Short mmCIF file of C-alpha atoms in Angstrom, two decimals:
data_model
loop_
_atom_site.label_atom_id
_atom_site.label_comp_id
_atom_site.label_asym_id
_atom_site.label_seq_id
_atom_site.Cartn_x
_atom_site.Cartn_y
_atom_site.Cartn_z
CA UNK A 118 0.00 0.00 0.00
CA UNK A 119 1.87 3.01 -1.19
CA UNK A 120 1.44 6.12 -0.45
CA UNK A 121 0.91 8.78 -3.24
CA UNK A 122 4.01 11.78 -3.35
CA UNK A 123 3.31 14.18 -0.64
CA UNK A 124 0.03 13.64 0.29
CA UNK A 125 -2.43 10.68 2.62
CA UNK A 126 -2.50 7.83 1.33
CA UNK A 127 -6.07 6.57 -0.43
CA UNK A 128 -8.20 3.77 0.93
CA UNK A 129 -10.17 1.60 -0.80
CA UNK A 130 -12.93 4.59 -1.61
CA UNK A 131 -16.31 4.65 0.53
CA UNK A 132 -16.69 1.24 1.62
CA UNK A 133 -18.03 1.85 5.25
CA UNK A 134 -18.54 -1.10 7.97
CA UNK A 135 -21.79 -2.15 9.14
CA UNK A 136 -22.67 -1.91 12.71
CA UNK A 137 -26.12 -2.89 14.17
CA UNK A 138 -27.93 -0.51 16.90
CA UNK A 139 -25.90 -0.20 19.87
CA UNK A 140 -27.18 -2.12 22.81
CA UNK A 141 -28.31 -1.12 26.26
CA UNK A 142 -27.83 -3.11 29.03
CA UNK A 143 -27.83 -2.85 32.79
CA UNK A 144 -24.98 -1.98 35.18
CA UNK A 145 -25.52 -5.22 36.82
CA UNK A 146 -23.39 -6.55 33.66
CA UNK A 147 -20.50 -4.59 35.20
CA UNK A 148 -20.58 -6.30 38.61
CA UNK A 149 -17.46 -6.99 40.45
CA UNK A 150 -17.59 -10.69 40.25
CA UNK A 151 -17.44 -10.92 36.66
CA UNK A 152 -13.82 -8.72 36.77
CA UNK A 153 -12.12 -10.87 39.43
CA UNK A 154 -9.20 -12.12 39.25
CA UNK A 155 -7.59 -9.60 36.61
CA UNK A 156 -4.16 -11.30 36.09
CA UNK A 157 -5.88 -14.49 34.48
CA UNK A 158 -4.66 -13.40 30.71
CA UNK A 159 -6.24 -16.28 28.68
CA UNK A 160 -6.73 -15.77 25.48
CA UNK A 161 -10.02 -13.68 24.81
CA UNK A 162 -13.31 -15.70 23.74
CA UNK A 163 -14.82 -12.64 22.02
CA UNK A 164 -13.92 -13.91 18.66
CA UNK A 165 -13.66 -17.88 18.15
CA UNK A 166 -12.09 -16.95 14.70
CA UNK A 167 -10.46 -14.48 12.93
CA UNK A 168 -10.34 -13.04 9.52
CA UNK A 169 -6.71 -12.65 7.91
CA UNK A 170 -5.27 -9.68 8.38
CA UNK A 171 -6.10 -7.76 5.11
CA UNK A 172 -4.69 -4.06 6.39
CA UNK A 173 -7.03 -1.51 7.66
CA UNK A 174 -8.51 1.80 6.56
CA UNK A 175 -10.43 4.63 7.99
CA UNK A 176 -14.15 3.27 6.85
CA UNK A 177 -12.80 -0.18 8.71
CA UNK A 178 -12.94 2.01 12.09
CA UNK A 179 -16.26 0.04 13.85
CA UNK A 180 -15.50 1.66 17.25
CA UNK A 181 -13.24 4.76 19.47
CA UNK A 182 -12.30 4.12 22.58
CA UNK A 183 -9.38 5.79 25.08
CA UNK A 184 -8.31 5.37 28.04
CA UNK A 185 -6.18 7.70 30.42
CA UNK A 186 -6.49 10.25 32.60
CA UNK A 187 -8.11 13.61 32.55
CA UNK A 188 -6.68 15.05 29.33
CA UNK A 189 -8.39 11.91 28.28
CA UNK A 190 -11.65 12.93 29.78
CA UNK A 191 -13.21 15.98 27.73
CA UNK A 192 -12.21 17.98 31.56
CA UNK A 193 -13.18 21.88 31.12
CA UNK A 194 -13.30 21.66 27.22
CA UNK A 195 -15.72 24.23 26.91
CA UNK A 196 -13.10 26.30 28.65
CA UNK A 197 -14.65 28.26 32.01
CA UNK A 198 -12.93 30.42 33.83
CA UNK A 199 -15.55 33.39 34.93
CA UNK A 200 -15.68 33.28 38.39
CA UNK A 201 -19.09 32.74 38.15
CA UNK A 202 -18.80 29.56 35.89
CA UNK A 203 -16.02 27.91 38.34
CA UNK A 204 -18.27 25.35 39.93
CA UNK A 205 -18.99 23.84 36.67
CA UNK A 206 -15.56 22.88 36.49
CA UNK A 207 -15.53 19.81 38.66
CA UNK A 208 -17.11 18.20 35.75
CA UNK A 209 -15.65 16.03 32.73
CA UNK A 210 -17.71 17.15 29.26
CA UNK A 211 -17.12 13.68 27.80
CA UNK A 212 -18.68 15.24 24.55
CA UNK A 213 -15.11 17.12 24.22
CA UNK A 214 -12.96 14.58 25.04
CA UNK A 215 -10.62 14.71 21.86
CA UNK A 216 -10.28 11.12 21.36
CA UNK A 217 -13.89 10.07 21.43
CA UNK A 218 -16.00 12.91 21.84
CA UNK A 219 -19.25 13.93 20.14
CA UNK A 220 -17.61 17.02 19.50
CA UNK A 221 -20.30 18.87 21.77
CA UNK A 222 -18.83 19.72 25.22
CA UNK A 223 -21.82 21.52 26.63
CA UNK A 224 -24.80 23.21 26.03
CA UNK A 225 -23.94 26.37 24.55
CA UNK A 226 -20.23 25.73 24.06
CA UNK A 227 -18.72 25.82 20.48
CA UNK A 228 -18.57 22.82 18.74
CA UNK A 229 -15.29 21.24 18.64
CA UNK A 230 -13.04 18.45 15.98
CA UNK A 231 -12.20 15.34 17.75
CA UNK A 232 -10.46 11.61 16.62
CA UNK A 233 -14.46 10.46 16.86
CA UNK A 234 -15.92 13.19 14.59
CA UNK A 235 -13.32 13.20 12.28
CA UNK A 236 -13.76 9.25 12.17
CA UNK A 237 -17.21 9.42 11.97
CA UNK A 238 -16.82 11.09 8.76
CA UNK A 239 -15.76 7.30 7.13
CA UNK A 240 -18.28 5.38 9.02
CA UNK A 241 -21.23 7.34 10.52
CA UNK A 242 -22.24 4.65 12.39
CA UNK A 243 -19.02 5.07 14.56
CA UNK A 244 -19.91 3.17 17.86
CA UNK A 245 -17.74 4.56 21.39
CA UNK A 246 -18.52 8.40 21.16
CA UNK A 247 -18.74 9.82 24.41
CA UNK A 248 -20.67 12.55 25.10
CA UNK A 249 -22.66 14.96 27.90
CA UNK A 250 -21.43 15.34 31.35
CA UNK A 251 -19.73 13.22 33.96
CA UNK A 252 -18.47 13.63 37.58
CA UNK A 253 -15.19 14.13 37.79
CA UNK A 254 -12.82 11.37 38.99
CA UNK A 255 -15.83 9.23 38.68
CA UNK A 256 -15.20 5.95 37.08
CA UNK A 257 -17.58 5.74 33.98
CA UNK A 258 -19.45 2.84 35.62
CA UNK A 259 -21.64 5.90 36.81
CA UNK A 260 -23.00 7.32 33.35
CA UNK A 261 -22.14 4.84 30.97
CA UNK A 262 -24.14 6.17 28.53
CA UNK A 263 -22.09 9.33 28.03
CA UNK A 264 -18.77 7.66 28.77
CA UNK A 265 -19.30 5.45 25.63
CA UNK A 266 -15.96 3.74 25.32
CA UNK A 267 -13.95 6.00 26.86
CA UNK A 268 -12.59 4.61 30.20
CA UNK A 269 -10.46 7.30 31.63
CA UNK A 270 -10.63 8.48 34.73
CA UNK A 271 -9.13 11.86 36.08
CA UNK A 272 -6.09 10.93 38.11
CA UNK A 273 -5.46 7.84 36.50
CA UNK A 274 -2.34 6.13 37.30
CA UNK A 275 -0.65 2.94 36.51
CA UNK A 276 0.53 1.08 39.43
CA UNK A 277 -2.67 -0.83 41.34
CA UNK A 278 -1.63 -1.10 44.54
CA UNK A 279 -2.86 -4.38 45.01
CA UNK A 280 -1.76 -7.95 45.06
CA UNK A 281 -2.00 -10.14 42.15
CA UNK A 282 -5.41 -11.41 41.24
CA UNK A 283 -7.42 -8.94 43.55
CA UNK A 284 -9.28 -6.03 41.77
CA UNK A 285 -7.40 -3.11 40.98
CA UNK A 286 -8.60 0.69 42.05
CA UNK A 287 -11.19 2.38 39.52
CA UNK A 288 -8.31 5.00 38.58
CA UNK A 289 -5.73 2.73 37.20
CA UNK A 290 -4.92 1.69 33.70
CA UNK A 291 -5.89 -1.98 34.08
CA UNK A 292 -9.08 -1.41 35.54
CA UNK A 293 -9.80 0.97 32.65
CA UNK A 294 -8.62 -2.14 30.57
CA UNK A 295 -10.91 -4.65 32.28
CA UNK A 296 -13.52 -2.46 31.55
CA UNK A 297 -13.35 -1.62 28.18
CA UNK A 298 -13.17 -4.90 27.45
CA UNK A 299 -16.13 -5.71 29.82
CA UNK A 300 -18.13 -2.71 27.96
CA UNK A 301 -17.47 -4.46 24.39
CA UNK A 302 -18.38 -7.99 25.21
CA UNK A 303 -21.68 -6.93 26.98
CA UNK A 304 -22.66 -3.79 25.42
CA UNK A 305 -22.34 -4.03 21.80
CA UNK A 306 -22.97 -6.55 18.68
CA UNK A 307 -20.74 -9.01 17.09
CA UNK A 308 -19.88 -6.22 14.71
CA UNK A 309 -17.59 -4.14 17.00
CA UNK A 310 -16.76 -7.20 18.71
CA UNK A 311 -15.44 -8.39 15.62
CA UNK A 312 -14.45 -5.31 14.05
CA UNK A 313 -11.33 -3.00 13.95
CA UNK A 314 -11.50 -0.46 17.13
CA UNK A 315 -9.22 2.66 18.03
CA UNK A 316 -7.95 3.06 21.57
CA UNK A 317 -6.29 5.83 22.23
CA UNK A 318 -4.18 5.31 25.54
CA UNK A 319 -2.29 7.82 27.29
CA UNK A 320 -0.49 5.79 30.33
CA UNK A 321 2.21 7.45 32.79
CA UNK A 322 0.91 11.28 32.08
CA UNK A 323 -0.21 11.07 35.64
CA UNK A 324 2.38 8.97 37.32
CA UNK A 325 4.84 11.50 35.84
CA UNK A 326 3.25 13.84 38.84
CA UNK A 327 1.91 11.70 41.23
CA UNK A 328 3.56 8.16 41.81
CA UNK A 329 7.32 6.84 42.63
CA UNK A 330 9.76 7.55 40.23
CA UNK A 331 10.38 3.82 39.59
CA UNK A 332 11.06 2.69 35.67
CA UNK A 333 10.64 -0.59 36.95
CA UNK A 334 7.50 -1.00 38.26
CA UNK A 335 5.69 1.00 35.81
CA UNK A 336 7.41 -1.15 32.98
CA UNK A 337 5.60 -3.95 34.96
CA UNK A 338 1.93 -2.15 35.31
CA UNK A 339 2.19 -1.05 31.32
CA UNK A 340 2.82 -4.73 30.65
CA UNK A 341 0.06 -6.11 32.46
CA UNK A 342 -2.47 -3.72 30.72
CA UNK A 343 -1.03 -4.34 27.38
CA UNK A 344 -1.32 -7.58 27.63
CA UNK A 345 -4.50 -7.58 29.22
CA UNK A 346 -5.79 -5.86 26.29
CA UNK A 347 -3.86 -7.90 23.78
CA UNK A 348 -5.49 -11.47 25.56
CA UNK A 349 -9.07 -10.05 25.27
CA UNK A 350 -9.84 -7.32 22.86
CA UNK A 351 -8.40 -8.04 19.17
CA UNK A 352 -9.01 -6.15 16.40
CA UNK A 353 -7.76 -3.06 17.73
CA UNK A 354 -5.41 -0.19 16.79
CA UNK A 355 -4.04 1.21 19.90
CA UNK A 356 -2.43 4.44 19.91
CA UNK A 357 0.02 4.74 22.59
CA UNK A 358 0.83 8.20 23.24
CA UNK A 359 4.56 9.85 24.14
CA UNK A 360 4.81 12.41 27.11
CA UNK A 361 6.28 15.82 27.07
CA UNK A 362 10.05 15.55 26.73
CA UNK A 363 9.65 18.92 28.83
CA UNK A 364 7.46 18.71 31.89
CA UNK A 365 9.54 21.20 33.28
CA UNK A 366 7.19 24.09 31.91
CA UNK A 367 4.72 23.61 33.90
CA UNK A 368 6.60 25.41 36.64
CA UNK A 369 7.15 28.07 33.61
CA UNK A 370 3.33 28.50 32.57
CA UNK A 371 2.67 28.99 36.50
CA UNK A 372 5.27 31.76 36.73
CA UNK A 373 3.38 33.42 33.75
CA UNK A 374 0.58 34.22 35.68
CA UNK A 375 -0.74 34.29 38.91
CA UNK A 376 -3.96 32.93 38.03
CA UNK A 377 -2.63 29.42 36.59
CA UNK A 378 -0.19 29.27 39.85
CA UNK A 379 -2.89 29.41 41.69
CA UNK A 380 -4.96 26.87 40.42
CA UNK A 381 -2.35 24.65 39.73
CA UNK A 382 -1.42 24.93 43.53
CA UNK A 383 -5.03 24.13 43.92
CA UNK A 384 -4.81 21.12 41.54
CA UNK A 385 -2.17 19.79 43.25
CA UNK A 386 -3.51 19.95 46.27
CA UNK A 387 -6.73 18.22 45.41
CA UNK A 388 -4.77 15.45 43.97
CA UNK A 389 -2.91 14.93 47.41
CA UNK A 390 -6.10 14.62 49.36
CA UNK A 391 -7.76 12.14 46.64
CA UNK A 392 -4.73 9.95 46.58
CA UNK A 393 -2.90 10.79 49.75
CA UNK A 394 0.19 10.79 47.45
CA UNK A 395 2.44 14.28 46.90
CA UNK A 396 2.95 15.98 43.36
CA UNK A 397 6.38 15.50 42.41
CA UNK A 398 8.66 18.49 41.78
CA UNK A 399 10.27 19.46 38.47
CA UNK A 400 13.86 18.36 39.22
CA UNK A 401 14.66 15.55 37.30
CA UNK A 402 11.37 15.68 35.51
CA UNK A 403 12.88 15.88 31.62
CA UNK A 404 14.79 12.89 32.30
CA UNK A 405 12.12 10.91 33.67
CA UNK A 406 9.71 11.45 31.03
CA UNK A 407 12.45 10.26 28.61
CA UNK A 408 12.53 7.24 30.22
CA UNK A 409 8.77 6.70 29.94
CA UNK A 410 9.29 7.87 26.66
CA UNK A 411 11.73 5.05 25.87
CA UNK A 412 9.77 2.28 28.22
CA UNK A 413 6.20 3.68 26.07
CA UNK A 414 8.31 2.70 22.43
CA UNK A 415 9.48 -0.39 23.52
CA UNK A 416 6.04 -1.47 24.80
CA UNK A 417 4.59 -0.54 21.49
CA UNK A 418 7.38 -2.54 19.13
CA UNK A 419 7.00 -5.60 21.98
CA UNK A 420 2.90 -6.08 21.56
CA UNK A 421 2.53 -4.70 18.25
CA UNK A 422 0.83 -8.47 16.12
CA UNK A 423 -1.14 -7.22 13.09
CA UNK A 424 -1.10 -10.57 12.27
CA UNK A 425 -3.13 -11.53 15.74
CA UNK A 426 -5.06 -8.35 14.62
CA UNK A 427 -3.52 -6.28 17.56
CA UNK A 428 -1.66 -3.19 16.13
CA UNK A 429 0.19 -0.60 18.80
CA UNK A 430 1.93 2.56 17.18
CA UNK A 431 3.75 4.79 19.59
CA UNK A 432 2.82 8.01 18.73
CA UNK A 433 4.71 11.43 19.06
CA UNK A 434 2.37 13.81 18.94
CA UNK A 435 3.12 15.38 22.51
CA UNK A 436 6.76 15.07 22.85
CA UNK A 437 6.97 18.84 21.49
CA UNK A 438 4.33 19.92 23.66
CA UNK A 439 5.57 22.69 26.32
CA UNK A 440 2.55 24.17 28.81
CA UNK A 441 1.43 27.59 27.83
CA UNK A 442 -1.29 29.61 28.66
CA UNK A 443 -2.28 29.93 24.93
CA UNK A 444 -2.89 26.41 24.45
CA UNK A 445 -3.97 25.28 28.17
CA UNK A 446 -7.31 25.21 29.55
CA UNK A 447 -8.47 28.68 31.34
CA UNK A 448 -8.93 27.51 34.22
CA UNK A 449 -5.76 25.17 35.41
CA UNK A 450 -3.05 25.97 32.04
CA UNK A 451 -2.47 22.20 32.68
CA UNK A 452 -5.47 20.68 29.99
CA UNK A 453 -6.08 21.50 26.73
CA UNK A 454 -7.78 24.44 25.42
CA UNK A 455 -10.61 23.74 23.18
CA UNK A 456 -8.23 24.70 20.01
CA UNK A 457 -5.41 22.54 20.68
CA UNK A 458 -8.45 19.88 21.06
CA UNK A 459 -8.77 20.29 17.64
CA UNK A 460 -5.35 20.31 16.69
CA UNK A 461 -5.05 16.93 18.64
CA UNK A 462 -7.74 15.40 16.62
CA UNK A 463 -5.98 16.47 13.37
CA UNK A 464 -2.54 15.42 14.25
CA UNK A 465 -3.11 11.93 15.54
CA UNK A 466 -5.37 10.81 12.27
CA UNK A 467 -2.55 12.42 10.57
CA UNK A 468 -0.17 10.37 12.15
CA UNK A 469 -2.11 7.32 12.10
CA UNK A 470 -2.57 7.48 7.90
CA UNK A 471 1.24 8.02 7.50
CA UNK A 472 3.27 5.47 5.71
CA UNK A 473 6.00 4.72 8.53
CA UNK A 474 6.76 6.49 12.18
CA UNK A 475 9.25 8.45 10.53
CA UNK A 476 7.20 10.40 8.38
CA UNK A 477 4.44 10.87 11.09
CA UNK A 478 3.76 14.39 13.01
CA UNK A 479 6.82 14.80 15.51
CA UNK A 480 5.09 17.03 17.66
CA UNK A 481 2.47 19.60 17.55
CA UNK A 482 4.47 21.44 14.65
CA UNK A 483 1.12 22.78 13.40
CA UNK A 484 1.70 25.87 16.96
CA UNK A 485 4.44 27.76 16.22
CA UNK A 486 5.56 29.52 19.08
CA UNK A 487 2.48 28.83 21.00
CA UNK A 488 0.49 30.12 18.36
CA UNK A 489 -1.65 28.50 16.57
CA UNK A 490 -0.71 28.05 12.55
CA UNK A 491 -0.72 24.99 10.10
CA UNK A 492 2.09 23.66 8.74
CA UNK A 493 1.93 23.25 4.81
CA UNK A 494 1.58 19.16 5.59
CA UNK A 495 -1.05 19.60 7.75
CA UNK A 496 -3.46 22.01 5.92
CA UNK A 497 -2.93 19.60 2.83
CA UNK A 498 -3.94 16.87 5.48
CA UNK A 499 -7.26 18.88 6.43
CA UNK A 500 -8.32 18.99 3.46
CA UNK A 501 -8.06 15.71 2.34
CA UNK A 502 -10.09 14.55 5.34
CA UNK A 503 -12.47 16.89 4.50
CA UNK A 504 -13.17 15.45 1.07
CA UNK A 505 -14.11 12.29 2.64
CA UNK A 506 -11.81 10.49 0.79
CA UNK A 507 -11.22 7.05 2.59
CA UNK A 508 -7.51 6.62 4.17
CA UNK A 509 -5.32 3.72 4.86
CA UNK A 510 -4.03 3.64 8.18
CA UNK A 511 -2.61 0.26 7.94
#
């Protein structure tokens, strides 16, 4: 499958795949008992056979999911920061969520681009769009309706403080796992079952702030979940997501202004008395994330399969990413403004329809000097996914 000189490469033209009515079922499906004993990594009986691997394109995409924390969640995507709209704040707008989201964040909010909508345009019977309201740090066993497929939880984290085989807490990665793959078996038809799905999985954003500094045991935790989701959820593309190679600016963004120091003070302080763990400071920071940067790639090239239908890319779409003001939230500088939103949305499916990592999106080259502009590559990109031309992502 090449791809043509300079531009996305074409898929196999409007083919779209069927999907039947999403089901509704009760959260008694989700009980405890049927996610015990979470290290048992048999092989999946969701699909008794599979297809050949024939490659997949856009119009192949049955399903979105993500997992992850709360830049994951659609939190404060319609962007308050009146004093009068601050309590609405403790709330994730799953509609915004950039991986999955319906694209509406709230009522009266702008519309906003997101992985699902842009999806959507191949298949517009997409399944996994989140959308409306949730409570924050709420696992999405409590509206599962507007969580769709997307698992993350504000806060997330991967170690599970547990011991083998018990359940893990609601806010780390492998629950989020178990769960997803719960949601799919009991939720929805053969058709996504057995169809090609796109998680989206940002793991060790939040132990990067919150959790030991130990390579080793998060190499362990990302393990487990990969594998977890390898043993029972095929026919999936998962992007794994880099970190900053520059956490350090989030002590610059604070020093900006007074308002984002003090509500990332706050933030941090919220964190502590959820967890009962303390933020970590900046010193070493850069070098840590390069080693999660480093442990993220190898998991991807380890449980990458196409051929068991179970494709991981390690994406660098953040690596560039420094905190601002212009492209934070309002409210904390620490989330994503409703534009760089967007500008996610755009550079991942970008980076998911190029031919080889190499020629994928580095970083968030599209801001240039925290402003937003589009490179030449990626305003040729736009429009081609505009056209609703179909794209081959693998």
């Amino acid at each position: 499958r090449d791809s043509q000189q300079g531009g996305p490469r074409v898929g196999r033209g409007g083919r779209g795949a069927e999907m039947s009515m999403m089901r509704q079922v009760t959260l008694l499906l989700l009980s405890a008992s049927a996610l015990a004993n979470v290290d048992a990594l048999g092989p999946s009986k969701m699909m008794q056979t599979r297809k050949p691997f024939a490659g997949v394109n856009a119009s192949d995409i049955v399903a979105v999911m993500a997992m992850g924390d709360s830049w994951m969640t659609g939190f404060n995507s319609p962007g308050y920061s009146r004093p009068f709209e601050l309590a609405k704040v403790s709330n994730d707008y799953r509609g915004g969520a950039w991986a999955t989201g319906d694209g509406n964040p709230a009522p009266g909010a702008a519309r906003v681009e997101t992985l699902a909508t842009l999806i959507r345009r191949y298949n517009p019977r997409l399944a996994g769009i989140s959308s409306g309201v949730t409570p924050m740090r709420e696992p999405c066993v409590v509206k599962p309706r507007e969580c769709g497929l997307n698992a993350a939880v504000d806060g997330a984290t991967l170690p599970t403080d547990g011991e083998p085989g018990q359940r893990p807490h609601p806010n780390t990665l492998l629950q989020q796992a178990i769960d997803l793959c719960q949601w799919v078996r009991t939720r929805y038809p053969p058709q996504v079952q057995q169809g090609w799905k796109v998680l989206t999985l940002l793991a060790s954003w939040g132990d990067q702030w919150w959790t030991p500094r130990d390579i080793q045991l998060l190499h362990t935790e990302l393990w487990r979940v990969m594998s977890y989701l390898k043993a029972h959820m095929p026919y999936t593309y998962v992007n794994l997501l880099a970190l900053s190679d520059e956490p350090h600016t989030l002590e610059e963004v604070q020093s900006e202004s007074m308002w984002c120091r003090t509500q990332v003070t706050a933030w941090k302080q919220k964190v502590a008395m959820a967890s009962g763990t303390k933020f970590n400071d900046m010193n070493g920071a850069d070098e840590f994330a390069a080693q999660l940067n480093a442990m993220l790639l190898e998991a991807a090239e380890t449980f990458d399969d196409p051929a068991a239908h179970f494709v991981v890319r390690f994406q660098p779409l953040l690596r560039g990413f420094r905190f601002q003001r212009r492209v934070g939230d309002p409210f904390t500088c620490f989330h994503p403004s409703r534009e760089l939103t967007k500008e996610l949305a755009f550079g991942l499916l970008q980076n998911m329809a190029a031919p080889s990592t190499r020629d994928a999106v580095a970083d968030l080259n599209f801001y240039h000097e925290g402003r937003p502009g589009d490179s030449a590559v990626m305003k040729q990109f736009k429009a081609y996914v505009r056209s609703g031309q179909d794209l081959i992502l693998l």
